[in-house]
mmCIF file with all atom_site columns, C-alpha atoms in Angstrom:
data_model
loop_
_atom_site.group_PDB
_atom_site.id
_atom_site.type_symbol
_atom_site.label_atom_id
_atom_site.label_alt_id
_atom_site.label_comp_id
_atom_site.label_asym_id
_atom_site.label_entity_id
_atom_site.label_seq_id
_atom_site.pdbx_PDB_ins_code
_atom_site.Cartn_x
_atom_site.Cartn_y
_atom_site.Cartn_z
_atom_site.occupancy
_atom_site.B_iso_or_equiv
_atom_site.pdbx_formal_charge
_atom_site.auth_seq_id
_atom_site.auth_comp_id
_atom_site.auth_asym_id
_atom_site.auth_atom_id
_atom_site.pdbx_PDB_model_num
ATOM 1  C CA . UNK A 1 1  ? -15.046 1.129   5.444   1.00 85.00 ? 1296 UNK A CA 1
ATOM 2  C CA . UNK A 1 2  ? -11.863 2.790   6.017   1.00 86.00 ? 1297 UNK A CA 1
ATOM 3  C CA . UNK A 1 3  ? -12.086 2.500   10.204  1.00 94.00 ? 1298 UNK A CA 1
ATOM 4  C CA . UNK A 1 4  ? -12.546 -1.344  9.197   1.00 93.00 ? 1299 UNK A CA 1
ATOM 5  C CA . UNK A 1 5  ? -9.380  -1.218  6.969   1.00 89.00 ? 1300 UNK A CA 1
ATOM 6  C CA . UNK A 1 6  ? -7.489  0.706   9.604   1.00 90.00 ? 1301 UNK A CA 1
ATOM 7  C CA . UNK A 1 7  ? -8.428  -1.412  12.982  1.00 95.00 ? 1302 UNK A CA 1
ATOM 8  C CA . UNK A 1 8  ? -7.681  -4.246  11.161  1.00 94.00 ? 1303 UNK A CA 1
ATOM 9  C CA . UNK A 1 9  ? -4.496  -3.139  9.751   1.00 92.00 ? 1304 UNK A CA 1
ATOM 10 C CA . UNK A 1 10 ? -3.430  -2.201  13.306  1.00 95.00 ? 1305 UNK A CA 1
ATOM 11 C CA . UNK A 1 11 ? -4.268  -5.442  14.505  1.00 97.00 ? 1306 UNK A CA 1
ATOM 12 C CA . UNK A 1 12 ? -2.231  -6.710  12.092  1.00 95.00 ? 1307 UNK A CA 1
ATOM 13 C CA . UNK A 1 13 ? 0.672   -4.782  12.951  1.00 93.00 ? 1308 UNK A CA 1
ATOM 14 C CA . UNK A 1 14 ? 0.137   -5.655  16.387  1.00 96.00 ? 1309 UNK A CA 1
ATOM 15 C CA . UNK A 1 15 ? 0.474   -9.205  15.969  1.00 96.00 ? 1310 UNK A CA 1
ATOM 16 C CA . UNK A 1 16 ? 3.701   -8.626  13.440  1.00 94.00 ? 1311 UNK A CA 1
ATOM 17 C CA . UNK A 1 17 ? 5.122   -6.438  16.093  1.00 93.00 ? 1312 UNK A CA 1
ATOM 18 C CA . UNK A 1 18 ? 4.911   -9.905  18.323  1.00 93.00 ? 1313 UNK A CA 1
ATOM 19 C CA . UNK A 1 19 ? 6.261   -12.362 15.652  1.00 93.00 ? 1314 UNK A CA 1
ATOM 20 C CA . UNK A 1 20 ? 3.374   -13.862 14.323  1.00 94.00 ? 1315 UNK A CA 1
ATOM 21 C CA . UNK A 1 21 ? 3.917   -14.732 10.739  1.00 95.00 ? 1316 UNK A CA 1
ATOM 22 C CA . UNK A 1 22 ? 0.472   -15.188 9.443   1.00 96.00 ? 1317 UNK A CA 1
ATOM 23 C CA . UNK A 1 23 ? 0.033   -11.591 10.239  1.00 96.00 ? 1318 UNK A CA 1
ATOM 24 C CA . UNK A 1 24 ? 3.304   -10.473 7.862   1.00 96.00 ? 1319 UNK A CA 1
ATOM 25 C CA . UNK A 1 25 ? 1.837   -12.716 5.328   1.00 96.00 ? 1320 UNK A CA 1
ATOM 26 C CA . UNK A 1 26 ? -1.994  -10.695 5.701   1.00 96.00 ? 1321 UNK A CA 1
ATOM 27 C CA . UNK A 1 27 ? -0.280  -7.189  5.731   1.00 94.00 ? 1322 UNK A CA 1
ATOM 28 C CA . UNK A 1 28 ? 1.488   -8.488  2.385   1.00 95.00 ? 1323 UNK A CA 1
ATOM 29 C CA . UNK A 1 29 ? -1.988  -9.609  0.882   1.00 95.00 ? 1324 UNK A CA 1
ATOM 30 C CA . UNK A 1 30 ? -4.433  -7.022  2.241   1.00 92.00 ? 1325 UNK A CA 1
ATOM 31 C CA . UNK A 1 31 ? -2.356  -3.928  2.108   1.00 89.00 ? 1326 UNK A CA 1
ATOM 32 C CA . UNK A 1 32 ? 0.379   -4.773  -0.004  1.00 91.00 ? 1327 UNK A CA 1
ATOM 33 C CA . UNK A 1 33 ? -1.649  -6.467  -2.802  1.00 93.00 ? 1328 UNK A CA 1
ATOM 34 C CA . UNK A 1 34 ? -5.146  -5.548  -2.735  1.00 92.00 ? 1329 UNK A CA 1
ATOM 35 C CA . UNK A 1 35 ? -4.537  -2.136  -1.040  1.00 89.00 ? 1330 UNK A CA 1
ATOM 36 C CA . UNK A 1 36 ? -1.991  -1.743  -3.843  1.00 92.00 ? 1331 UNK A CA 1
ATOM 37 C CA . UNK A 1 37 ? -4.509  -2.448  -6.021  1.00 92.00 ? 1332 UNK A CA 1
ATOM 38 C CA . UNK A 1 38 ? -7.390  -0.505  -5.386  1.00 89.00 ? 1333 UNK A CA 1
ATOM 39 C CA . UNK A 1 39 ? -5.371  2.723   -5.759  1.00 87.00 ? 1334 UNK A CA 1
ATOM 40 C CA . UNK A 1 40 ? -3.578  1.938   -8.382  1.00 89.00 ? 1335 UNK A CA 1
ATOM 41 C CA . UNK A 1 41 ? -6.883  1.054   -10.437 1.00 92.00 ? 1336 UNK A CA 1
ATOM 42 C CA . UNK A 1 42 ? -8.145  4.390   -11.507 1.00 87.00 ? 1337 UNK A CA 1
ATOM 43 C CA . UNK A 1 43 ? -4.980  5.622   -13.030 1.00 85.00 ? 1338 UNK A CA 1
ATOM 44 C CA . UNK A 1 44 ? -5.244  2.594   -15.122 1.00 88.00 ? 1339 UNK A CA 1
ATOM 45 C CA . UNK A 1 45 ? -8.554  2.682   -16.722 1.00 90.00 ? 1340 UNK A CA 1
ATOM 46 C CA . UNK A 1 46 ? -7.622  6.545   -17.371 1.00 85.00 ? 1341 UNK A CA 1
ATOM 47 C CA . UNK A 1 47 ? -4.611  5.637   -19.231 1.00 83.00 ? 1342 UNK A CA 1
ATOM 48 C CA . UNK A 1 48 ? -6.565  2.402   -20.944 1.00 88.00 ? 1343 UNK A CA 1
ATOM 49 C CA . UNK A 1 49 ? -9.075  4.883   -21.701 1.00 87.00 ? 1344 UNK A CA 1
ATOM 50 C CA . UNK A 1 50 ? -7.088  7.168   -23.976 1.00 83.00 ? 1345 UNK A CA 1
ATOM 51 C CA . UNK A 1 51 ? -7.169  10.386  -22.184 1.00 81.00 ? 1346 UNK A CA 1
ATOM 52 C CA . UNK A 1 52 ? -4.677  13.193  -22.705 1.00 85.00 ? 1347 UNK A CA 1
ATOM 53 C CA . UNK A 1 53 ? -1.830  13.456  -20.321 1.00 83.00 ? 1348 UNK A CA 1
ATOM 54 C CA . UNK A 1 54 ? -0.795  16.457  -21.345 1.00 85.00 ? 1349 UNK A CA 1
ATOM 55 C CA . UNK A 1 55 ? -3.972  18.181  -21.006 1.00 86.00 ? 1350 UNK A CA 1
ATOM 56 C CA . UNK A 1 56 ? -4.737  16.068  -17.479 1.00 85.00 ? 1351 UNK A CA 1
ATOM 57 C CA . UNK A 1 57 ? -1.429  17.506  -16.226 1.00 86.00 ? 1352 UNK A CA 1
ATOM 58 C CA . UNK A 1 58 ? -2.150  21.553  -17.722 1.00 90.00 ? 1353 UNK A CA 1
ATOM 59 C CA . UNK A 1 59 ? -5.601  21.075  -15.741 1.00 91.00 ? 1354 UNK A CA 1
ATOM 60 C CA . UNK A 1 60 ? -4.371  19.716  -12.424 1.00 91.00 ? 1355 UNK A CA 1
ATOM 61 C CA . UNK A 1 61 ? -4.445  22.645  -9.430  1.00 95.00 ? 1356 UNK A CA 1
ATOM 62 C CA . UNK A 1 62 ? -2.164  22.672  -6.354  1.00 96.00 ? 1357 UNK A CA 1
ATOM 63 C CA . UNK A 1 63 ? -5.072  20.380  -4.621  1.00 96.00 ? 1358 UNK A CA 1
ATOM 64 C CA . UNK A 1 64 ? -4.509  17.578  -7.384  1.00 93.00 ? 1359 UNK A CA 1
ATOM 65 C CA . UNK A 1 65 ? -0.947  17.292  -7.324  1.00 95.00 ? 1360 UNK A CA 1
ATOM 66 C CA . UNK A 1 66 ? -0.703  17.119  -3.844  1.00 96.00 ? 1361 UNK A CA 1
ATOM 67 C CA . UNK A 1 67 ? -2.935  14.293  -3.685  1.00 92.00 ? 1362 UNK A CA 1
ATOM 68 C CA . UNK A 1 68 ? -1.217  12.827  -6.597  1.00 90.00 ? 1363 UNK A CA 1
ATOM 69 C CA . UNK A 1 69 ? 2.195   13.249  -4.653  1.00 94.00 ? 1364 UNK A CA 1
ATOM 70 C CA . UNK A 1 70 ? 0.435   11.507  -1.336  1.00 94.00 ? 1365 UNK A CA 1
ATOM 71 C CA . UNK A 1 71 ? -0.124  8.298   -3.660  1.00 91.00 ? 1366 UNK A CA 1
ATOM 72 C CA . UNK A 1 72 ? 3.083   8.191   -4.798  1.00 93.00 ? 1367 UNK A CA 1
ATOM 73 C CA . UNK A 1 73 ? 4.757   8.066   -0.959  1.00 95.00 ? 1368 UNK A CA 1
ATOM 74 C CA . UNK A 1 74 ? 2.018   6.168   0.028   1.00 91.00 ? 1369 UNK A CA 1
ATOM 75 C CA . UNK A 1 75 ? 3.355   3.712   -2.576  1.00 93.00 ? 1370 UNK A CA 1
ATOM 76 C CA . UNK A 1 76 ? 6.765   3.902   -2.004  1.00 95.00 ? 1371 UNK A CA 1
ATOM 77 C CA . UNK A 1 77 ? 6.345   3.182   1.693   1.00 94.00 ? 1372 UNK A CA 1
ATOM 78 C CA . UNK A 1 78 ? 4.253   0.228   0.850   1.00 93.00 ? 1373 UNK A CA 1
ATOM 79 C CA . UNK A 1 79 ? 7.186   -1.263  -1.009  1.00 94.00 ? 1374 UNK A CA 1
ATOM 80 C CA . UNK A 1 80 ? 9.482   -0.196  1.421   1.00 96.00 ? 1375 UNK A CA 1
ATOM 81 C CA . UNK A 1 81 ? 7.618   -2.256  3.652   1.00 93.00 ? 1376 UNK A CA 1
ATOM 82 C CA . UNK A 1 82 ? 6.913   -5.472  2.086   1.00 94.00 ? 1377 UNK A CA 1
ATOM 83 C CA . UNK A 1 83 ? 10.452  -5.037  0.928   1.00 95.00 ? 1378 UNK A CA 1
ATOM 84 C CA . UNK A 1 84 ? 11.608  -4.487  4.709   1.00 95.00 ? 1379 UNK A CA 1
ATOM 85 C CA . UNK A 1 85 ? 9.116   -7.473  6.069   1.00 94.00 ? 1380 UNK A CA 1
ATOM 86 C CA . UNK A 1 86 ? 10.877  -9.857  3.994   1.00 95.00 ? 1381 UNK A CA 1
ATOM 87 C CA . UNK A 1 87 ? 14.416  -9.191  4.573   1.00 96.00 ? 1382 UNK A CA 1
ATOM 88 C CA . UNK A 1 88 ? 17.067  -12.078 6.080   1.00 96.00 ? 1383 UNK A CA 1
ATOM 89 C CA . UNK A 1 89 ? 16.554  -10.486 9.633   1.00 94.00 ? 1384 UNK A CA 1
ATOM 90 C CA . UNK A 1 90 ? 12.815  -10.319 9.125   1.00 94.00 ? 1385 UNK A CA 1
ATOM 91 C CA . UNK A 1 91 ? 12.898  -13.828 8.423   1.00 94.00 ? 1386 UNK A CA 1
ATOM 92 C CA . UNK A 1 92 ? 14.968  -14.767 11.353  1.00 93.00 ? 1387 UNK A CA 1
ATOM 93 C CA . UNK A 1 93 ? 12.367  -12.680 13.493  1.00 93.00 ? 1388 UNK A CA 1
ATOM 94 C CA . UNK A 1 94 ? 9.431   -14.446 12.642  1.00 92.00 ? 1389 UNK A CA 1
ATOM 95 C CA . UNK A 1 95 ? 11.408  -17.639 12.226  1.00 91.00 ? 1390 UNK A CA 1
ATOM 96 C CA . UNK A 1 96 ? 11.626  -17.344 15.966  1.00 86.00 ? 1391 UNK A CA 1
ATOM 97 C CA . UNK A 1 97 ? 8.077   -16.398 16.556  1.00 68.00 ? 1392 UNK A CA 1
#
């Protein structure tokens, strides 16, 4: 599933690299929504589901915040991007598409 996500996703880029809007507008929906999504979707059924932080975070190893630290870049560069995609000189880019 993930080599779908990933060739598609660099398609995708491809076609934003040449100016093609409906691709920014994909990227936005697929990665930035969805993708956003389905990580963000665990965390929130643990929270909804009452569990300790305190003794979550006293439990995690080395291996646990790393991968906690990869979701938050992986977040922030996600923003970044669909903050970056829409800009005024983003606009004019695919304006002239």
């Amino acid at each position: 599933m993930r080599l779908v996500v990933f060739v598609v996703a660099g398609y995708l880029v491809v076609r934003l690299r040449g100016g093609v809007n409906w691709a920014r507008w994909a990227l936005t929906v697929l990665l930035g929504m969805l993708g956003t999504a389905s990580l963000l979707i665990d965390p929130v059924r643990w929270v909804l589901g009452g569990s300790e932080l305190e003794a979550t975070l006293a439990a995690f190893t080395v291996t646990d915040w790393l991968f906690a630290a990869s979701r938050v870049v992986y977040l922030g560069a996600v923003v970044a991007a669909l903050v970056s995609m829409f800009r005024p000189a983003s606009n004019r880019y695919f304006a002239a598409g």
